[in-house]
Coordinates of C-alpha atoms in Angstrom, one line a residue:
M1 CA 10.9 -22.5 7.4
N2 CA 8.0 -23.6 5.4
L3 CA 7.5 -21.7 2.1
D4 CA 3.9 -22.7 1.9
F5 CA 3.2 -20.8 5.3
L6 CA 5.0 -17.8 3.7
G7 CA 2.5 -17.7 0.8
W8 CA 4.3 -19.9 -1.8
S9 CA 1.8 -21.0 -4.6
E10 CA 1.7 -23.0 -7.8
E11 CA 1.7 -19.8 -9.8
L12 CA 4.8 -18.6 -8.3
A13 CA 6.4 -22.1 -8.8
L14 CA 5.7 -21.7 -12.6
H15 CA 7.4 -18.5 -12.7
F16 CA 10.3 -19.8 -10.8
A17 CA 10.8 -22.9 -12.6
P18 CA 13.1 -21.6 -15.3
F19 CA 15.4 -20.1 -12.5
A20 CA 15.3 -23.3 -10.6
A21 CA 16.6 -25.1 -13.7
Q22 CA 19.6 -22.8 -13.5
G23 CA 20.3 -23.7 -9.8
L24 CA 19.1 -20.5 -8.4
Q25 CA 17.0 -20.4 -5.1
V26 CA 13.9 -18.4 -4.0
G27 CA 13.2 -16.4 -0.9
R28 CA 10.7 -13.8 0.5
V29 CA 11.8 -10.4 1.6
A30 CA 11.1 -10.1 5.3
R31 CA 12.9 -6.9 6.1
Q32 CA 14.6 -4.2 4.1
H33 CA 17.5 -2.0 5.3
Q34 CA 19.3 0.7 3.3
H35 CA 21.3 -1.6 1.1
T36 CA 20.7 -5.1 2.5
Y37 CA 17.6 -7.4 2.9
L38 CA 16.7 -10.0 5.2
L39 CA 15.2 -13.1 3.4
Y40 CA 13.1 -16.0 4.5
T41 CA 14.0 -19.2 2.7
D42 CA 13.4 -22.8 3.1
S43 CA 16.8 -23.2 4.6
G44 CA 16.4 -20.4 7.1
E45 CA 17.0 -16.6 7.2
L46 CA 19.6 -15.1 4.8
S47 CA 21.1 -11.7 4.4
A48 CA 21.1 -10.4 0.8
E49 CA 21.8 -7.5 -1.5
V50 CA 20.6 -6.6 -5.0
S51 CA 23.0 -7.7 -7.9
G52 CA 24.6 -4.9 -9.8
K53 CA 22.7 -5.9 -12.9
L54 CA 19.3 -5.7 -11.3
R55 CA 20.1 -2.4 -9.8
H56 CA 21.4 -1.0 -13.0
Q57 CA 18.2 -2.0 -14.9
A58 CA 15.9 -0.5 -12.2
H59 CA 14.1 2.7 -13.5
S60 CA 12.1 3.3 -10.2
A61 CA 11.5 2.2 -6.8
E62 CA 9.0 -0.5 -8.3
D63 CA 12.0 -2.2 -9.8
I64 CA 13.9 -2.8 -6.4
P65 CA 12.7 -5.5 -4.1
C66 CA 10.3 -4.5 -1.4
V67 CA 9.2 -6.3 1.8
G68 CA 6.7 -9.0 0.8
D69 CA 8.3 -9.7 -2.5
W70 CA 9.4 -13.3 -3.7
V71 CA 12.9 -13.0 -5.2
V72 CA 15.2 -15.3 -7.1
M73 CA 18.7 -15.2 -5.6
Q74 CA 22.0 -17.0 -5.5
S75 CA 23.5 -17.9 -2.1
P76 CA 27.3 -19.0 -2.3
A77 CA 28.5 -20.6 0.9
G78 CA 29.6 -18.1 3.4
Q79 CA 28.8 -15.0 1.3
T80 CA 26.0 -12.5 1.2
A81 CA 23.2 -13.7 -1.2
L82 CA 22.6 -11.9 -4.4
I83 CA 19.1 -10.9 -5.5
H84 CA 18.8 -11.2 -9.4
H85 CA 15.1 -11.1 -10.1
I86 CA 11.7 -10.3 -8.5
L87 CA 8.8 -12.7 -9.2
P88 CA 5.5 -11.2 -10.3
R89 CA 3.7 -9.4 -7.6
R90 CA 0.0 -10.4 -7.0
T91 CA -0.7 -7.1 -5.1
Q92 CA 1.3 -4.1 -4.3
F93 CA 0.4 -1.1 -2.0
A94 CA 2.1 2.0 -3.3
R95 CA 1.9 5.6 -2.5
K96 CA 3.5 8.9 -3.7
A97 CA 6.9 9.3 -2.0
A98 CA 6.8 12.2 0.5
G99 CA 8.1 15.6 -0.8
A100 CA 7.7 17.4 -4.0
T101 CA 9.1 14.8 -6.4
T102 CA 6.8 12.6 -8.5
D103 CA 8.1 9.3 -7.3
V104 CA 6.6 6.2 -6.0
Q105 CA 7.1 4.4 -2.9
L106 CA 6.2 0.8 -2.3
V107 CA 4.9 0.1 1.1
A108 CA 4.1 -3.6 0.9
T109 CA 3.7 -6.4 -1.8
N110 CA 1.9 -9.8 -2.1
I111 CA -0.6 -8.8 0.6
D112 CA -4.0 -10.7 1.0
S113 CA -5.7 -8.6 3.4
V114 CA -5.0 -5.3 5.1
F115 CA -6.1 -4.6 8.6
L116 CA -6.8 -0.8 8.6
I117 CA -6.6 0.0 12.2
C118 CA -8.6 2.9 13.5
G119 CA -8.3 4.2 17.1
L120 CA -11.8 5.0 18.6
D121 CA -10.5 8.1 20.4
H122 CA -9.8 11.5 19.4
D123 CA -7.9 10.5 16.4
F124 CA -10.9 8.9 14.5
N125 CA -11.1 10.4 11.1
L126 CA -13.7 9.3 8.5
R127 CA -12.0 11.2 5.7
R128 CA -8.5 9.5 6.4
I129 CA -10.3 6.1 6.4
E130 CA -11.8 6.9 3.0
R131 CA -8.3 7.7 1.7
Y132 CA -6.9 4.5 3.2
L133 CA -9.6 2.5 1.6
V134 CA -8.9 4.0 -1.9
M135 CA -5.3 2.9 -1.6
I136 CA -6.1 -0.5 -0.2
W137 CA -8.5 -1.3 -3.1
E138 CA -6.1 0.0 -5.6
S139 CA -3.4 -2.3 -4.2
G140 CA -5.5 -5.5 -5.0
A141 CA -5.8 -6.5 -1.4
S142 CA -9.1 -6.8 0.6
P143 CA -9.5 -4.2 3.4
V144 CA -10.8 -5.1 6.8
I145 CA -11.6 -2.1 9.2
V146 CA -10.4 -2.8 12.7
L147 CA -11.9 -0.5 15.4
N148 CA -9.5 -0.5 18.2
K149 CA -9.8 0.9 21.7
I150 CA -13.5 0.0 22.2
D151 CA -12.8 0.0 26.0
V152 CA -12.3 3.7 26.0
C153 CA -15.2 4.5 23.5
E154 CA -18.4 5.9 24.5
Q155 CA -19.8 6.6 21.1
L156 CA -19.3 3.2 19.5
D157 CA -22.7 2.8 18.0
Q158 CA -22.4 6.1 16.3
Y159 CA -18.8 5.3 14.9
L160 CA -20.3 2.0 13.6
Q161 CA -23.0 3.9 11.8
D162 CA -20.5 6.4 10.4
I163 CA -18.2 3.6 9.1
E164 CA -21.1 1.7 7.5
A165 CA -22.0 4.7 5.5
I166 CA -18.6 5.2 4.0
A167 CA -17.1 1.5 3.8
L168 CA -19.7 -0.3 1.7
G169 CA -19.3 -4.0 2.1
V170 CA -16.1 -3.8 4.1
P171 CA -15.8 -6.0 7.2
V172 CA -15.7 -4.2 10.5
I173 CA -14.2 -5.8 13.7
Q174 CA -14.3 -4.2 17.0
I175 CA -11.4 -5.0 19.4
S176 CA -9.4 -3.7 22.3
A177 CA -5.7 -4.8 21.5
L178 CA -4.6 -3.6 24.9
H179 CA -7.0 -5.9 26.9
N180 CA -7.0 -8.7 24.2
Q181 CA -10.6 -8.3 23.6
G182 CA -12.3 -9.4 20.3
L183 CA -9.1 -10.6 18.7
N184 CA -10.7 -14.0 17.9
A185 CA -12.7 -12.3 15.2
L186 CA -9.4 -11.7 13.2
A187 CA -8.7 -15.6 13.0
P188 CA -10.5 -16.2 9.6
Y189 CA -8.1 -13.7 7.9
L190 CA -4.9 -15.2 9.7
Q191 CA -4.9 -18.7 8.1
P192 CA -1.8 -20.6 7.0
G193 CA -0.2 -19.1 3.8
R194 CA -2.0 -15.7 4.1
T195 CA -0.3 -12.4 4.5
V196 CA -1.9 -9.6 6.3
A197 CA -0.6 -6.0 6.6
L198 CA -1.4 -3.7 9.5
L199 CA -1.9 -0.1 8.4
G200 CA -3.1 3.0 10.3
S201 CA -1.9 6.2 11.7
S202 CA 0.7 6.3 14.6
G203 CA -0.9 5.8 17.9
V204 CA -3.8 3.6 16.8
G205 CA -2.4 0.4 18.4
K206 CA -0.7 -1.4 15.6
S207 CA 2.3 -2.5 17.7
T208 CA 0.0 -3.5 20.7
L209 CA -2.1 -5.7 18.2
T210 CA 1.2 -7.2 16.8
N211 CA 2.4 -8.1 20.3
Q212 CA -1.0 -9.8 21.1
L213 CA -1.1 -11.8 17.9
V214 CA 2.6 -13.0 18.2
G215 CA 2.0 -13.8 21.8
E216 CA 5.1 -11.9 23.1
K217 CA 6.4 -8.2 23.2
I218 CA 8.3 -7.8 20.0
Q219 CA 7.3 -4.3 19.2
A220 CA 7.9 -1.3 21.4
V221 CA 4.7 0.4 22.6
Q222 CA 4.5 4.1 23.7
T223 CA 1.5 6.1 25.1
V224 CA -0.3 8.6 22.9
R225 CA -0.9 12.3 23.7
A226 CA -4.0 13.0 25.6
D227 CA -5.2 15.9 23.5
D228 CA -5.2 14.2 20.1
S229 CA -4.5 10.6 20.6
R230 CA -1.4 10.8 18.4
G231 CA 1.6 8.7 19.1
R232 CA 5.2 8.5 18.1
H233 CA 6.4 6.0 15.5
T234 CA 7.3 2.9 17.6
T235 CA 7.6 0.8 14.4
T236 CA 10.3 2.3 12.3
S237 CA 10.5 -0.3 9.6
R238 CA 8.4 -2.8 7.7
Q239 CA 8.8 -6.4 8.4
L240 CA 7.3 -9.9 8.0
I241 CA 6.4 -11.7 11.2
C242 CA 5.5 -15.4 11.2
L243 CA 2.6 -16.3 13.4
T244 CA 1.9 -19.6 15.0
S245 CA -1.3 -19.9 13.0
G246 CA 0.8 -20.3 9.9
A247 CA -0.1 -16.8 8.7
V248 CA 2.4 -13.9 8.0
L249 CA 1.8 -10.5 9.5
M250 CA 3.4 -7.3 8.3
D251 CA 3.5 -4.3 10.7
T252 CA 4.1 -0.9 9.0
P253 CA 5.3 2.5 10.5
G254 CA 2.5 5.0 10.9
M255 CA 2.2 7.3 7.9
R256 CA 2.1 11.0 8.5
E257 CA 1.7 11.6 4.7
L258 CA -0.5 9.4 2.5
Q259 CA -0.6 10.6 -1.1
L260 CA -2.1 8.6 -3.9
W261 CA 0.0 7.1 -6.7
T262 CA -2.3 5.3 -9.1
T263 CA -6.1 5.1 -8.8
T264 CA -7.4 3.2 -11.7
K265 CA -10.0 1.5 -9.6
G266 CA -9.3 2.6 -5.9
V267 CA -11.6 5.9 -6.0
S268 CA -14.5 4.3 -7.9
T269 CA -14.5 1.2 -5.6
A270 CA -14.2 3.2 -2.3
F271 CA -17.0 5.6 -3.5
A272 CA -19.2 3.1 -5.3
D273 CA -22.1 4.8 -3.8
I274 CA -21.4 8.1 -5.5
E275 CA -20.4 6.5 -8.8
S276 CA -23.7 4.6 -8.7
L277 CA -25.7 7.9 -8.2
A278 CA -23.7 9.4 -11.0
T279 CA -25.0 7.0 -13.6
Q280 CA -28.6 8.2 -12.8
C281 CA -27.8 11.8 -13.6
R282 CA -29.4 13.3 -16.8
F283 CA -26.1 14.3 -18.3
R284 CA -23.1 11.8 -18.6
D285 CA -20.5 14.6 -18.0
C286 CA -22.5 15.9 -15.0
Q287 CA -20.2 17.7 -12.5
H288 CA -22.9 17.5 -9.7
Q289 CA -23.0 21.2 -9.2
Q290 CA -26.2 23.0 -10.4
E291 CA -27.1 20.6 -13.5
P292 CA -30.8 19.7 -13.7
D293 CA -31.9 16.1 -12.6
C294 CA -28.5 15.5 -10.9
A295 CA -28.9 12.4 -8.7
V296 CA -26.0 13.2 -6.6
Q297 CA -27.3 16.6 -5.5
A298 CA -30.7 14.9 -5.0
A299 CA -29.1 12.5 -2.6
L300 CA -27.6 15.3 -0.8
T301 CA -30.9 17.1 -0.5
E302 CA -32.7 14.1 0.8
G303 CA -29.9 13.3 3.4
E304 CA -28.8 10.1 1.8
L305 CA -25.3 11.3 1.0
D306 CA -23.0 13.3 3.4
I307 CA -21.5 16.5 1.9
Q308 CA -18.2 15.9 3.4
R309 CA -17.9 12.5 1.7
L310 CA -18.8 14.2 -1.6
Q311 CA -16.1 16.8 -1.0
N312 CA -13.6 14.2 -0.1
Y313 CA -14.5 12.3 -3.3
R314 CA -13.9 15.4 -5.3
K315 CA -10.8 16.1 -3.7
L316 CA -9.3 12.6 -4.4
Q317 CA -10.4 13.0 -8.0
R318 CA -8.5 16.3 -8.3
E319 CA -5.4 14.9 -6.7
E320 CA -5.6 11.8 -9.1
A321 CA -5.8 14.1 -12.1
Y322 CA -3.0 16.2 -10.9
L323 CA -0.7 13.3 -10.2
Q324 CA -1.6 11.9 -13.7
R325 CA -0.4 15.1 -15.3
Q326 CA 2.7 15.2 -13.3
R327 CA 3.5 11.6 -14.2
D328 CA 2.8 12.3 -18.0
Q329 CA 5.2 15.3 -17.7
K330 CA 7.9 13.3 -16.1
S331 CA 7.5 10.5 -18.7
Q332 CA 7.8 13.1 -21.6
L333 CA 10.9 14.7 -19.9
N334 CA 12.5 11.2 -19.5
T335 CA 11.7 10.2 -23.1
K336 CA 13.3 13.4 -24.3
A337 CA 16.4 13.0 -22.2
R338 CA 16.8 9.4 -23.6
W339 CA 16.5 10.6 -27.2
K340 CA 19.0 13.3 -26.4
Q341 CA 21.5 10.8 -25.1
A342 CA 20.9 8.4 -28.0
T343 CA 21.5 11.2 -30.6
K344 CA 24.7 12.3 -28.7
S345 CA 26.0 8.8 -28.8
M346 CA 25.2 8.5 -32.4
R347 CA 27.0 11.6 -33.4
Q348 CA 30.0 10.6 -31.3
R349 CA 30.2 7.3 -33.1
Q350 CA 30.0 9.0 -36.5
K351 CA 32.7 11.5 -35.4
D352 CA 34.9 8.5 -34.2
K353 CA 34.3 6.8 -37.6
W354 CA 35.7 9.6 -39.7
Q355 CA 38.7 10.4 -37.5

């Protein structure tokens, strides 16, 4: 198995050099199960698990290997390999874990491009596309919008116009995965050593596209409901798939819940048009409501900005602020708990000393 095709680079080699001197090996996480991992290495596939030290030192899900990670491991003959270290990630796609807890869930790491698959049927949703774009830009990867099911779409020109209004500068490719139509346009992104992730809701055709790109049926495909074009999750876990082009493809399960995690640049990049308008407002702290000389409100009046796009922008900003408050609160509670434990341990040592 060629590490260069898997995305190995000179930068990774520099980070790995001290470990190589210790006789350790390197591999890339291809699949993650509950407690074990499948690694791609230069000697083939290996089954691995996280070492006790690495698991003990992990403070969050970001400290545990994820599909796409390059890891340092030890592989004794005839035994399960042990993962000791995670090499620095170039990019990482993360979301807030489902539920009420404030925890992160890593979706993919070390991704070059993300194919955002959108079905041109009843499930087409501009607001969901905006949310995906925020998270892709935040990950550090480059988005590519792939409009699938052009064979059943009667409003293609309108959909293209709608996409161009919200996805400034993002490449848009039109395909029919089922009929193998337009897939050649994806080739520039599937070059040797490049890693591409497929993202999108269930039923948009990710598994069908995966099978077409691989050249054989490796993913189950199910029909979608006629009323809303939603499908069942045919892909149940993330995995790396090596293509004959030398690229690596990562298919992911459809996501029912897609909550933000961090958005230091995602919102501002995905809504660059609104952010640019805001710089033209009279007041720096303009809330774009009733303030005089508000460029955002002027754009709404003149039809240059869609009200639903502005509302989604505000919604994501509120979600971002709320999540930041939750993280800050959790951090304060964790710090308080550590100090409490340290004080307790100190008192116990003092007590033992005088006994």
